[in-house]
mmCIF file of C-alpha atoms in Angstrom:
data_model
loop_
_atom_site.group_PDB
_atom_site.id
_atom_site.type_symbol
_atom_site.label_atom_id
_atom_site.label_comp_id
_atom_site.label_asym_id
_atom_site.label_seq_id
_atom_site.Cartn_x
_atom_site.Cartn_y
_atom_site.Cartn_z
ATOM 1 C CA MET B 16 25.514 4.839 17.409
ATOM 2 C CA GLU B 17 23.766 2.493 19.825
ATOM 3 C CA ARG B 18 20.474 4.233 19.020
ATOM 4 C CA LEU B 19 21.155 3.809 15.322
ATOM 5 C CA ILE B 20 21.865 0.087 15.563
ATOM 6 C CA THR B 21 18.883 -0.578 17.823
ATOM 7 C CA LYS B 22 16.463 1.221 15.533
ATOM 8 C CA PHE B 23 17.930 -0.431 12.467
ATOM 9 C CA MET B 24 17.658 -3.908 13.998
ATOM 10 C CA LYS B 25 14.066 -3.281 15.045
ATOM 11 C CA LEU B 26 13.161 -2.144 11.569
ATOM 12 C CA LYS B 27 14.768 -5.143 9.913
ATOM 13 C CA LEU B 28 13.159 -7.551 12.358
ATOM 14 C CA LEU B 29 9.725 -6.046 11.866
ATOM 15 C CA ALA B 30 10.071 -6.100 8.094
ATOM 16 C CA SER B 31 11.326 -9.674 8.083
ATOM 17 C CA ILE B 32 8.438 -10.903 10.238
ATOM 18 C CA CYS B 33 5.891 -9.146 8.034
ATOM 19 C CA LEU B 34 7.417 -10.513 4.850
ATOM 20 C CA PHE B 35 7.641 -14.048 6.247
ATOM 21 C CA LEU B 36 3.988 -13.991 7.313
ATOM 22 C CA LEU B 37 2.949 -12.643 3.939
ATOM 23 C CA ALA B 38 4.912 -15.273 2.088
ATOM 24 C CA GLN B 39 3.245 -17.978 4.204
ATOM 25 C CA LEU B 40 -0.168 -16.459 3.627
ATOM 26 C CA SER B 41 0.470 -16.360 -0.064
ATOM 27 C CA LEU B 42 1.521 -20.006 -0.184
ATOM 28 C CA ASN B 43 -1.395 -21.216 1.912
ATOM 29 C CA ALA B 44 -4.060 -19.207 0.156
ATOM 30 C CA GLN B 45 -6.605 -21.390 -1.518
ATOM 31 C CA GLU B 46 -6.179 -21.258 -5.262
ATOM 32 C CA LYS B 47 -9.831 -21.521 -6.090
ATOM 33 C CA GLY B 48 -12.302 -19.181 -7.679
ATOM 34 C CA GLU B 49 -11.743 -16.567 -10.350
ATOM 35 C CA LYS B 50 -9.347 -13.749 -9.567
ATOM 36 C CA THR B 51 -11.155 -10.480 -9.056
ATOM 37 C CA SER B 52 -10.167 -7.780 -11.482
ATOM 38 C CA PHE B 53 -10.090 -3.994 -11.325
ATOM 39 C CA THR B 54 -10.141 -3.533 -7.572
ATOM 40 C CA PHE B 55 -8.858 -0.170 -8.722
ATOM 41 C CA LYS B 56 -8.859 1.027 -12.319
ATOM 42 C CA ASP B 57 -5.172 1.772 -12.417
ATOM 43 C CA THR B 58 -1.939 1.116 -10.574
ATOM 44 C CA ARG B 59 -2.212 4.593 -8.998
ATOM 45 C CA ILE B 60 -5.142 5.696 -6.860
ATOM 46 C CA ILE B 61 -4.365 9.416 -6.761
ATOM 47 C CA ASN B 62 -0.897 10.185 -5.425
ATOM 48 C CA GLY B 63 -0.236 6.751 -3.994
ATOM 49 C CA GLN B 64 -0.135 3.306 -5.516
ATOM 50 C CA SER B 65 -2.999 0.849 -5.663
ATOM 51 C CA VAL B 66 -2.876 -2.892 -5.113
ATOM 52 C CA GLU B 67 -2.976 -3.438 -8.879
ATOM 53 C CA THR B 68 0.145 -4.534 -10.736
ATOM 54 C CA ASN B 69 0.940 -4.525 -14.445
ATOM 55 C CA GLN B 70 0.203 -7.580 -16.517
ATOM 56 C CA ASP B 71 3.083 -9.745 -17.691
ATOM 57 C CA GLY B 72 5.008 -7.732 -20.300
ATOM 58 C CA GLN B 73 2.910 -4.612 -19.952
ATOM 59 C CA LEU B 74 4.732 -1.284 -20.072
ATOM 60 C CA LYS B 75 2.859 1.643 -18.611
ATOM 61 C CA PHE B 76 3.899 5.203 -19.358
ATOM 62 C CA ILE B 77 2.476 7.591 -16.777
ATOM 63 C CA ILE B 78 2.505 11.360 -17.064
ATOM 64 C CA SER B 79 1.494 13.102 -13.850
ATOM 65 C CA HIS B 80 1.024 16.833 -13.382
ATOM 66 C CA ARG B 81 0.339 18.824 -10.244
ATOM 67 C CA PHE B 82 -0.336 22.517 -10.561
ATOM 68 C CA GLY B 83 0.096 25.350 -8.049
ATOM 69 C CA SER B 84 -2.406 25.949 -5.270
ATOM 70 C CA ILE B 85 -5.760 27.299 -6.402
ATOM 71 C CA ASN B 86 -5.784 29.961 -3.651
ATOM 72 C CA GLY B 87 -3.180 31.911 -5.667
ATOM 73 C CA GLY B 88 -6.186 33.380 -7.482
ATOM 74 C CA ILE B 89 -6.531 34.647 -11.034
ATOM 75 C CA ASP B 90 -3.032 36.171 -10.926
ATOM 76 C CA GLY B 91 -1.563 32.682 -11.184
ATOM 77 C CA PHE B 92 -4.605 31.353 -13.085
ATOM 78 C CA PHE B 93 -5.594 29.359 -9.991
ATOM 79 C CA GLY B 94 -2.313 27.506 -9.961
ATOM 80 C CA LEU B 95 -2.189 26.510 -13.623
ATOM 81 C CA ASP B 96 0.791 28.820 -14.204
ATOM 82 C CA GLN B 97 2.957 26.616 -12.015
ATOM 83 C CA ALA B 98 3.256 22.948 -12.733
ATOM 84 C CA THR B 99 5.367 20.118 -11.473
ATOM 85 C CA ILE B 100 5.589 16.901 -13.432
ATOM 86 C CA ARG B 101 6.500 13.282 -12.887
ATOM 87 C CA LEU B 102 7.259 11.011 -15.812
ATOM 88 C CA GLY B 103 7.110 7.328 -14.995
ATOM 89 C CA LEU B 104 7.664 3.980 -16.671
ATOM 90 C CA ASP B 105 6.302 0.832 -15.007
ATOM 91 C CA TYR B 106 6.948 -2.641 -16.414
ATOM 92 C CA GLY B 107 5.255 -5.907 -15.526
ATOM 93 C CA VAL B 108 8.032 -8.516 -15.226
ATOM 94 C CA TRP B 109 5.369 -11.051 -14.367
ATOM 95 C CA ASP B 110 1.700 -10.577 -13.542
ATOM 96 C CA TRP B 111 2.573 -10.258 -9.870
ATOM 97 C CA LEU B 112 5.795 -8.235 -10.065
ATOM 98 C CA THR B 113 6.129 -4.702 -11.396
ATOM 99 C CA ILE B 114 9.257 -2.594 -11.523
ATOM 100 C CA GLY B 115 9.169 1.115 -12.164
ATOM 101 C CA ILE B 116 11.198 4.272 -12.409
ATOM 102 C CA GLY B 117 10.136 7.892 -12.407
ATOM 103 C CA ARG B 118 11.491 11.372 -12.324
ATOM 104 C CA SER B 119 9.783 14.287 -10.597
ATOM 105 C CA SER B 120 10.659 17.862 -11.441
ATOM 106 C CA PHE B 121 10.136 18.853 -7.797
ATOM 107 C CA GLU B 122 13.595 18.788 -6.197
ATOM 108 C CA LYS B 123 14.678 16.902 -9.346
ATOM 109 C CA THR B 124 13.837 13.607 -7.688
ATOM 110 C CA VAL B 125 14.384 10.197 -9.281
ATOM 111 C CA ASP B 126 12.564 7.212 -7.816
ATOM 112 C CA GLY B 127 12.491 3.488 -8.444
ATOM 113 C CA PHE B 128 10.281 0.785 -7.012
ATOM 114 C CA LEU B 129 9.486 -2.903 -6.837
ATOM 115 C CA LYS B 130 5.894 -3.926 -6.323
ATOM 116 C CA ALA B 131 4.886 -7.518 -5.665
ATOM 117 C CA ARG B 132 1.349 -8.819 -5.468
ATOM 118 C CA VAL B 133 1.573 -11.664 -2.985
ATOM 119 C CA LEU B 134 -2.122 -12.462 -2.720
ATOM 120 C CA HIS B 135 -4.969 -12.017 -5.188
ATOM 121 C CA GLN B 136 -8.571 -11.785 -4.033
ATOM 122 C CA ARG B 137 -10.712 -14.570 -5.496
ATOM 123 C CA GLU B 138 -14.408 -15.166 -5.839
ATOM 124 C CA ASN B 139 -16.363 -18.119 -4.404
ATOM 125 C CA ASN B 140 -14.771 -18.329 -0.939
ATOM 126 C CA GLY B 141 -11.224 -17.943 -2.213
ATOM 127 C CA ALA B 142 -8.775 -15.421 -0.800
ATOM 128 C CA PRO B 143 -10.851 -12.618 0.749
ATOM 129 C CA LEU B 144 -8.468 -9.799 -0.079
ATOM 130 C CA SER B 145 -5.520 -8.762 -2.215
ATOM 131 C CA ILE B 146 -2.129 -7.966 -0.748
ATOM 132 C CA THR B 147 0.641 -6.084 -2.498
ATOM 133 C CA ILE B 148 4.004 -4.983 -1.132
ATOM 134 C CA LEU B 149 5.708 -1.854 -2.393
ATOM 135 C CA SER B 150 9.329 -1.001 -1.763
ATOM 136 C CA SER B 151 10.730 2.155 -3.265
ATOM 137 C CA ILE B 152 13.797 4.324 -3.148
ATOM 138 C CA ALA B 153 14.062 7.972 -4.128
ATOM 139 C CA THR B 154 16.980 10.347 -4.493
ATOM 140 C CA GLN B 155 17.187 14.069 -5.057
ATOM 141 C CA THR B 156 19.475 15.097 -7.885
ATOM 142 C CA ALA B 157 19.288 18.876 -7.399
ATOM 143 C CA ASP B 158 22.478 20.500 -6.088
ATOM 144 C CA PHE B 159 22.898 20.420 -2.330
ATOM 145 C CA PRO B 160 21.661 23.776 -0.981
ATOM 146 C CA GLU B 161 24.607 23.955 1.451
ATOM 147 C CA GLN B 162 27.562 23.573 -0.912
ATOM 148 C CA GLU B 163 30.277 24.547 1.529
ATOM 149 C CA ARG B 164 29.825 21.652 3.965
ATOM 150 C CA GLU B 165 30.707 18.013 3.356
ATOM 151 C CA ASN B 166 27.645 16.425 1.807
ATOM 152 C CA TYR B 167 26.992 12.685 1.531
ATOM 153 C CA PHE B 168 25.094 10.824 -1.176
ATOM 154 C CA SER B 169 23.309 8.821 1.529
ATOM 155 C CA SER B 170 21.747 12.070 2.776
ATOM 156 C CA ARG B 171 19.686 12.327 -0.392
ATOM 157 C CA LEU B 172 18.141 8.862 -0.161
ATOM 158 C CA PHE B 173 14.584 8.153 0.938
ATOM 159 C CA TYR B 174 12.962 4.747 1.297
ATOM 160 C CA THR B 175 9.351 3.666 1.403
ATOM 161 C CA ASN B 176 7.967 0.298 2.375
ATOM 162 C CA GLN B 177 4.267 -0.162 2.098
ATOM 163 C CA LEU B 178 1.802 -2.975 2.612
ATOM 164 C CA MET B 179 -1.397 -2.648 0.622
ATOM 165 C CA LEU B 180 -4.441 -4.617 1.751
ATOM 166 C CA SER B 181 -7.486 -4.249 -0.411
ATOM 167 C CA ARG B 182 -10.867 -5.766 -0.943
ATOM 168 C CA LYS B 183 -13.279 -5.290 -3.787
ATOM 169 C CA PHE B 184 -16.635 -5.512 -2.037
ATOM 170 C CA SER B 185 -18.679 -5.155 -5.198
ATOM 171 C CA ASP B 186 -18.375 -3.829 -8.718
ATOM 172 C CA ARG B 187 -19.162 -0.428 -7.269
ATOM 173 C CA PHE B 188 -16.974 -0.261 -4.165
ATOM 174 C CA SER B 189 -13.376 -1.114 -3.220
ATOM 175 C CA LEU B 190 -11.402 -0.320 -0.086
ATOM 176 C CA GLN B 191 -7.664 -0.298 0.462
ATOM 177 C CA LEU B 192 -5.598 0.134 3.627
ATOM 178 C CA MET B 193 -1.892 0.856 3.396
ATOM 179 C CA PRO B 194 0.356 0.928 6.451
ATOM 180 C CA THR B 195 3.492 2.714 5.293
ATOM 181 C CA LEU B 196 6.988 3.358 6.549
ATOM 182 C CA VAL B 197 8.948 6.219 5.001
ATOM 183 C CA HIS B 198 12.602 6.474 5.966
ATOM 184 C CA ARG B 199 14.661 9.633 5.482
ATOM 185 C CA ASN B 200 18.408 9.193 5.911
ATOM 186 C CA LEU B 201 18.920 12.830 6.887
ATOM 187 C CA VAL B 202 16.454 15.083 8.695
ATOM 188 C CA GLU B 203 16.893 18.654 9.887
ATOM 189 C CA THR B 204 16.851 18.287 13.661
ATOM 190 C CA ALA B 205 17.001 15.569 16.305
ATOM 191 C CA ASP B 206 13.340 16.313 17.163
ATOM 192 C CA VAL B 207 12.186 14.995 13.803
ATOM 193 C CA GLU B 208 11.956 11.253 13.173
ATOM 194 C CA ASN B 209 13.923 9.590 10.387
ATOM 195 C CA ASP B 210 11.237 6.892 10.222
ATOM 196 C CA VAL B 211 7.732 8.111 9.559
ATOM 197 C CA VAL B 212 4.879 5.676 10.087
ATOM 198 C CA SER B 213 1.669 6.473 8.297
ATOM 199 C CA ILE B 214 -1.560 4.606 7.698
ATOM 200 C CA GLY B 215 -3.342 5.244 4.454
ATOM 201 C CA ALA B 216 -6.903 4.471 3.455
ATOM 202 C CA ALA B 217 -8.395 4.700 -0.001
ATOM 203 C CA THR B 218 -11.767 3.992 -1.543
ATOM 204 C CA ARG B 219 -13.174 3.660 -5.038
ATOM 205 C CA PHE B 220 -16.818 4.243 -5.916
ATOM 206 C CA GLN B 221 -17.805 3.287 -9.440
ATOM 207 C CA LEU B 222 -20.212 5.964 -10.644
ATOM 208 C CA THR B 223 -20.807 4.931 -14.261
ATOM 209 C CA LYS B 224 -19.324 2.290 -16.539
ATOM 210 C CA THR B 225 -16.283 4.460 -17.281
ATOM 211 C CA ILE B 226 -16.086 6.934 -14.380
ATOM 212 C CA SER B 227 -15.177 6.242 -10.765
ATOM 213 C CA PHE B 228 -14.579 8.447 -7.730
ATOM 214 C CA GLN B 229 -11.569 7.901 -5.455
ATOM 215 C CA THR B 230 -10.568 9.153 -2.029
ATOM 216 C CA GLU B 231 -7.122 8.765 -0.512
ATOM 217 C CA TYR B 232 -6.020 9.804 2.976
ATOM 218 C CA TYR B 233 -2.748 9.232 4.809
ATOM 219 C CA TYR B 234 -2.831 9.596 8.588
ATOM 220 C CA THR B 235 0.692 10.114 9.898
ATOM 221 C CA LEU B 236 1.132 9.106 13.509
ATOM 222 C CA PRO B 237 1.755 12.115 15.780
ATOM 223 C CA ASN B 238 5.126 13.533 16.890
ATOM 224 C CA GLN B 239 7.065 12.352 13.853
ATOM 225 C CA LEU B 240 7.087 15.360 11.541
ATOM 226 C CA ALA B 241 7.837 19.041 12.079
ATOM 227 C CA GLU B 242 4.841 21.266 12.858
ATOM 228 C CA GLU B 243 4.437 22.682 9.362
ATOM 229 C CA TYR B 244 3.525 19.340 7.812
ATOM 230 C CA TYR B 245 0.007 17.931 7.542
ATOM 231 C CA ASN B 246 -1.769 14.747 6.548
ATOM 232 C CA SER B 247 -2.469 14.267 2.869
ATOM 233 C CA LEU B 248 -6.079 14.134 1.656
ATOM 234 C CA SER B 249 -6.857 13.689 -2.024
ATOM 235 C CA LEU B 250 -10.019 13.271 -4.065
ATOM 236 C CA GLY B 251 -10.167 12.255 -7.690
ATOM 237 C CA PHE B 252 -12.076 10.915 -10.652
ATOM 238 C CA ASP B 253 -10.876 8.147 -12.954
ATOM 239 C CA ILE B 254 -12.102 8.319 -16.519
ATOM 240 C CA GLU B 255 -11.416 5.190 -18.499
ATOM 241 C CA THR B 256 -11.022 5.437 -22.250
ATOM 242 C CA LYS B 257 -9.681 2.912 -24.722
ATOM 243 C CA GLY B 258 -6.043 2.280 -23.783
ATOM 244 C CA HIS B 259 -5.945 5.173 -21.308
ATOM 245 C CA VAL B 260 -6.984 5.900 -17.789
ATOM 246 C CA PHE B 261 -7.336 9.614 -17.227
ATOM 247 C CA GLN B 262 -7.228 10.612 -13.563
ATOM 248 C CA LEU B 263 -8.276 14.104 -12.426
ATOM 249 C CA ASN B 264 -7.664 15.010 -8.814
ATOM 250 C CA VAL B 265 -7.384 17.654 -6.119
ATOM 251 C CA SER B 266 -5.105 17.302 -3.118
ATOM 252 C CA ASN B 267 -3.429 19.329 -0.380
ATOM 253 C CA SER B 268 -0.180 17.668 -1.421
ATOM 254 C CA GLN B 269 1.816 18.599 -4.493
ATOM 255 C CA GLY B 270 4.150 15.606 -4.415
ATOM 256 C CA MET B 271 3.540 12.434 -6.362
ATOM 257 C CA ILE B 272 5.748 9.995 -4.472
ATOM 258 C CA GLU B 273 5.500 8.834 -0.862
ATOM 259 C CA LYS B 274 8.473 10.856 0.352
ATOM 260 C CA PHE B 275 6.610 14.035 -0.581
ATOM 261 C CA PHE B 276 2.981 13.373 0.175
ATOM 262 C CA ILE B 277 3.527 11.505 3.444
ATOM 263 C CA GLY B 278 6.500 13.413 4.815
ATOM 264 C CA GLU B 279 6.249 16.875 3.248
ATOM 265 C CA THR B 280 2.629 17.904 2.728
ATOM 266 C CA ARG B 281 2.527 21.601 3.579
ATOM 267 C CA GLY B 282 -0.936 22.489 2.329
ATOM 268 C CA GLN B 283 -4.111 22.633 4.362
ATOM 269 C CA TRP B 284 -7.559 22.170 2.856
ATOM 270 C CA SER B 285 -8.981 24.681 5.349
ATOM 271 C CA GLU B 286 -6.573 27.349 4.059
ATOM 272 C CA GLY B 287 -7.388 26.675 0.428
ATOM 273 C CA ASP B 288 -3.999 25.095 -0.284
ATOM 274 C CA ILE B 289 -5.485 22.760 -2.852
ATOM 275 C CA TYR B 290 -3.586 21.535 -5.865
ATOM 276 C CA PHE B 291 -5.303 20.400 -9.033
ATOM 277 C CA GLY B 292 -3.584 17.673 -10.975
ATOM 278 C CA PHE B 293 -3.968 14.770 -13.350
ATOM 279 C CA ASN B 294 -2.379 11.442 -14.246
ATOM 280 C CA ILE B 295 -2.533 9.969 -17.719
ATOM 281 C CA SER B 296 -1.344 6.454 -18.347
ATOM 282 C CA ARG B 297 -0.808 4.686 -21.654
ATOM 283 C CA ASP B 298 -0.244 0.946 -21.841
ATOM 284 C CA PHE B 299 1.990 -0.907 -24.286
ATOM 285 C CA GLN B 300 2.111 -4.696 -24.445
ATOM 286 C CA LEU B 301 5.741 -5.696 -25.017
ATOM 287 C CA LYS B 302 5.455 -9.454 -24.552
ATOM 288 C CA GLY B 303 3.369 -11.892 -26.550
ATOM 289 C CA ARG B 304 1.905 -9.392 -28.965
ATOM 290 C CA LYS B 305 3.156 -7.818 -32.155
ATOM 291 C CA TYR B 306 2.091 -4.324 -33.213
ATOM 292 C CA LYS B 307 1.263 -3.930 -36.899
ATOM 293 C CA MET M 3 9.882 -17.341 -7.083
ATOM 294 C CA LYS M 4 7.522 -15.082 -5.185
ATOM 295 C CA ILE M 5 9.468 -15.620 -1.995
ATOM 296 C CA LEU M 6 12.699 -14.766 -3.806
ATOM 297 C CA SER M 7 11.271 -11.474 -4.969
ATOM 298 C CA VAL M 8 9.883 -10.692 -1.553
ATOM 299 C CA LEU M 9 13.360 -11.227 -0.134
ATOM 300 C CA LEU M 10 14.728 -8.945 -2.822
ATOM 301 C CA LEU M 11 12.416 -6.246 -1.580
ATOM 302 C CA THR M 12 14.171 -6.308 1.774
ATOM 303 C CA LEU M 13 17.374 -5.188 0.039
ATOM 304 C CA PHE M 14 15.844 -1.757 -0.204
ATOM 305 C CA LEU M 15 15.819 -1.641 3.573
ATOM 306 C CA SER M 16 19.464 -2.359 3.939
ATOM 307 C CA SER M 17 21.219 0.981 3.732
ATOM 308 C CA CYS M 18 19.432 3.137 6.263
ATOM 309 C CA TYR M 19 21.146 5.958 8.120
ATOM 310 C CA TYR M 20 19.673 7.826 11.045
ATOM 311 C CA ASP M 21 21.329 11.218 10.604
ATOM 312 C CA ASN M 22 20.131 14.655 11.502
ATOM 313 C CA GLU M 23 21.798 17.921 10.555
ATOM 314 C CA ASP M 24 22.266 19.071 14.169
ATOM 315 C CA GLU M 25 24.460 16.078 14.959
ATOM 316 C CA LEU M 26 26.024 15.493 11.531
ATOM 317 C CA TYR M 27 27.168 19.103 11.200
ATOM 318 C CA PRO M 28 27.756 20.284 14.780
ATOM 319 C CA GLY M 29 30.169 23.001 13.637
ATOM 320 C CA ASN M 30 27.649 24.605 11.329
ATOM 321 C CA ILE M 31 28.044 28.361 11.048
ATOM 322 C CA PRO M 32 24.863 29.710 12.601
ATOM 323 C CA CYS M 33 22.496 31.403 10.217
ATOM 324 C CA ASP M 34 22.903 35.191 10.428
ATOM 325 C CA THR M 35 19.441 36.649 10.881
ATOM 326 C CA ALA M 36 20.407 39.491 13.229
ATOM 327 C CA GLN M 37 20.398 42.173 10.563
ATOM 328 C CA VAL M 38 18.780 41.138 7.325
ATOM 329 C CA THR M 39 18.700 43.781 4.617
ATOM 330 C CA TYR M 40 17.273 43.750 1.108
ATOM 331 C CA SER M 41 20.526 44.747 -0.560
ATOM 332 C CA ILE M 42 22.905 42.418 1.285
ATOM 333 C CA GLN M 43 20.928 39.210 1.862
ATOM 334 C CA VAL M 44 17.538 39.266 0.125
ATOM 335 C CA GLU M 45 18.387 40.664 -3.302
ATOM 336 C CA PRO M 46 21.180 38.099 -3.965
ATOM 337 C CA ILE M 47 18.840 35.244 -3.002
ATOM 338 C CA ILE M 48 16.109 36.546 -5.320
ATOM 339 C CA SER M 49 18.557 37.187 -8.175
ATOM 340 C CA ALA M 50 19.960 33.676 -7.971
ATOM 341 C CA SER M 51 16.776 31.725 -7.333
ATOM 342 C CA CYS M 52 13.805 33.753 -8.646
ATOM 343 C CA ALA M 53 14.900 36.340 -11.232
ATOM 344 C CA SER M 54 16.984 33.859 -13.204
ATOM 345 C CA ALA M 55 16.406 31.254 -15.898
ATOM 346 C CA SER M 56 13.760 33.493 -17.535
ATOM 347 C CA CYS M 57 11.324 33.049 -14.642
ATOM 348 C CA HIS M 58 10.419 36.188 -12.667
ATOM 349 C CA VAL M 59 11.962 38.591 -15.171
ATOM 350 C CA LEU M 60 10.478 40.920 -17.767
ATOM 351 C CA GLY M 61 8.808 38.655 -20.323
ATOM 352 C CA GLY M 62 9.609 35.557 -18.267
ATOM 353 C CA THR M 63 7.348 32.615 -17.516
ATOM 354 C CA GLY M 64 6.881 33.548 -13.848
ATOM 355 C CA SER M 65 4.318 36.063 -12.720
ATOM 356 C CA GLY M 66 5.858 39.470 -11.905
ATOM 357 C CA ASN M 67 9.283 40.995 -12.447
ATOM 358 C CA PHE M 68 11.658 40.408 -9.533
ATOM 359 C CA GLN M 69 14.578 42.309 -11.040
ATOM 360 C CA ASN M 70 13.692 45.364 -8.983
ATOM 361 C CA TYR M 71 12.429 46.028 -5.472
ATOM 362 C CA SER M 72 8.986 47.289 -6.475
ATOM 363 C CA GLY M 73 8.264 44.102 -8.422
ATOM 364 C CA VAL M 74 9.149 41.974 -5.417
ATOM 365 C CA LYS M 75 7.248 44.237 -3.027
ATOM 366 C CA SER M 76 4.002 43.930 -4.969
ATOM 367 C CA LYS M 77 4.114 40.142 -4.451
ATOM 368 C CA VAL M 78 4.984 40.664 -0.794
ATOM 369 C CA ASP M 79 1.990 42.977 -0.381
ATOM 370 C CA ASN M 80 -0.518 40.585 -1.916
ATOM 371 C CA GLY M 81 0.771 37.774 0.299
ATOM 372 C CA SER M 82 1.808 35.433 -2.484
ATOM 373 C CA PHE M 83 5.555 35.743 -1.759
ATOM 374 C CA MET M 84 5.034 34.691 1.863
ATOM 375 C CA ASN M 85 2.628 31.937 0.899
ATOM 376 C CA ARG M 86 4.690 30.317 -1.838
ATOM 377 C CA VAL M 87 8.234 30.749 -0.496
ATOM 378 C CA ILE M 88 7.820 30.472 3.272
ATOM 379 C CA VAL M 89 4.554 28.655 3.979
ATOM 380 C CA GLN M 90 4.227 26.156 1.151
ATOM 381 C CA GLN M 91 7.865 26.276 0.095
ATOM 382 C CA ASN M 92 6.944 25.267 -3.442
ATOM 383 C CA MET M 93 8.705 28.274 -4.962
ATOM 384 C CA PRO M 94 11.325 28.136 -6.375
ATOM 385 C CA PRO M 95 9.819 25.012 -7.944
ATOM 386 C CA ASN M 96 13.013 22.994 -7.662
ATOM 387 C CA GLY M 97 13.170 23.740 -3.913
ATOM 388 C CA ASP M 98 16.775 24.933 -3.900
ATOM 389 C CA LEU M 99 16.609 27.508 -1.087
ATOM 390 C CA SER M 100 18.609 26.526 1.991
ATOM 391 C CA ALA M 101 17.035 26.548 5.432
ATOM 392 C CA CYS M 102 19.140 29.624 6.267
ATOM 393 C CA GLU M 103 17.960 31.517 3.167
ATOM 394 C CA ILE M 104 14.337 30.754 4.024
ATOM 395 C CA GLU M 105 14.953 31.949 7.587
ATOM 396 C CA GLN M 106 16.506 35.206 6.339
ATOM 397 C CA LEU M 107 13.587 35.860 3.985
ATOM 398 C CA LYS M 108 11.189 35.180 6.860
ATOM 399 C CA VAL M 109 12.953 37.760 9.040
ATOM 400 C CA TRP M 110 12.952 40.318 6.217
ATOM 401 C CA LEU M 111 9.208 39.813 5.653
ATOM 402 C CA SER M 112 8.423 40.069 9.349
ATOM 403 C CA ASN M 113 10.311 43.402 9.421
ATOM 404 C CA GLY M 114 7.919 44.727 6.788
ATOM 405 C CA ALA M 115 10.056 43.876 3.730
ATOM 406 C CA PRO M 116 11.977 47.189 3.746
ATOM 407 C CA ASN M 117 14.089 48.455 0.833
ATOM 408 C CA ASN M 118 17.272 48.830 2.858
#
């Protein structure tokens, strides 16, 4: 119990300090220069989120698919026979605040998040970078595998808090760093950490006017996860069409929310455990515009 | 307003537990892996989790027919059973095998997946 309270207090203190500093930074940032746009093409990079938020009143419907591993061979049509899906709806309450919900077929997981952009990079010696905070909660809705014991709802909850720091260096290149804390209320053994600290890095290279290349890597600090879990590395292309962004990617992680790809990536690139997948998003403007 | 929302974000932090199964369920019945047989442990797991819901059955959406031993064994022999169920644990796709069931399947595979 003492351990629980101490860890909890530390976590709260750390989070409060970070949020206070960010709020101060946001208030003091010089409001000059044009806001940079399209640091990333979409609100998702590959599996993880980007610093971008929805516009005021914008509803984004995101369909994400991840197929089985390609090393299954022709028997499983290189993974295309097995698919997991996440359906998501993100809504821009204001330009700087997005709320979203989603449901993944894997472990029948429902997730919800709040995403606040506290600082926007500006040109002409304005703010040098963009900062966005993500806070999400996820819960499994599949039946408990051990039905005979007393199970608690809290055991199925997972939390993620992430700080995204990004800079668009030029029209061709953007970089994002994302220190992340994933909390699992229940883990299997005392040797495994409930809190998992990971540091993500992502890049975007604009190849042509409509196509860009993304990389996304999450380095999880050692001695937090069981041995069978690995760091997540993903590569992808964004293809922008009118009203859509079509994202094609390969990854050693099959999950599409932080709980999965940070805490439960079982695949290894060196073993050919590579999953092909795609995200398609469609935008609808619900405020300030009437559809005919 | 921004500060208000940032404070709201901290609400998500406020219901953390630090549980692990070893301590939360100290009286857990230990998983019986001493004598795992196809007929007693493995077949019921496969029937409930693989050869159901029109997946790994004749004419089902899954590859192979797991309603009989030979169908299962062919996937054991080509390594895909081990890879998907034990290593990657992405099959069954909804991840509903318990840790004990996975452990029993692992023992059965390491014994050569006999039809006993």
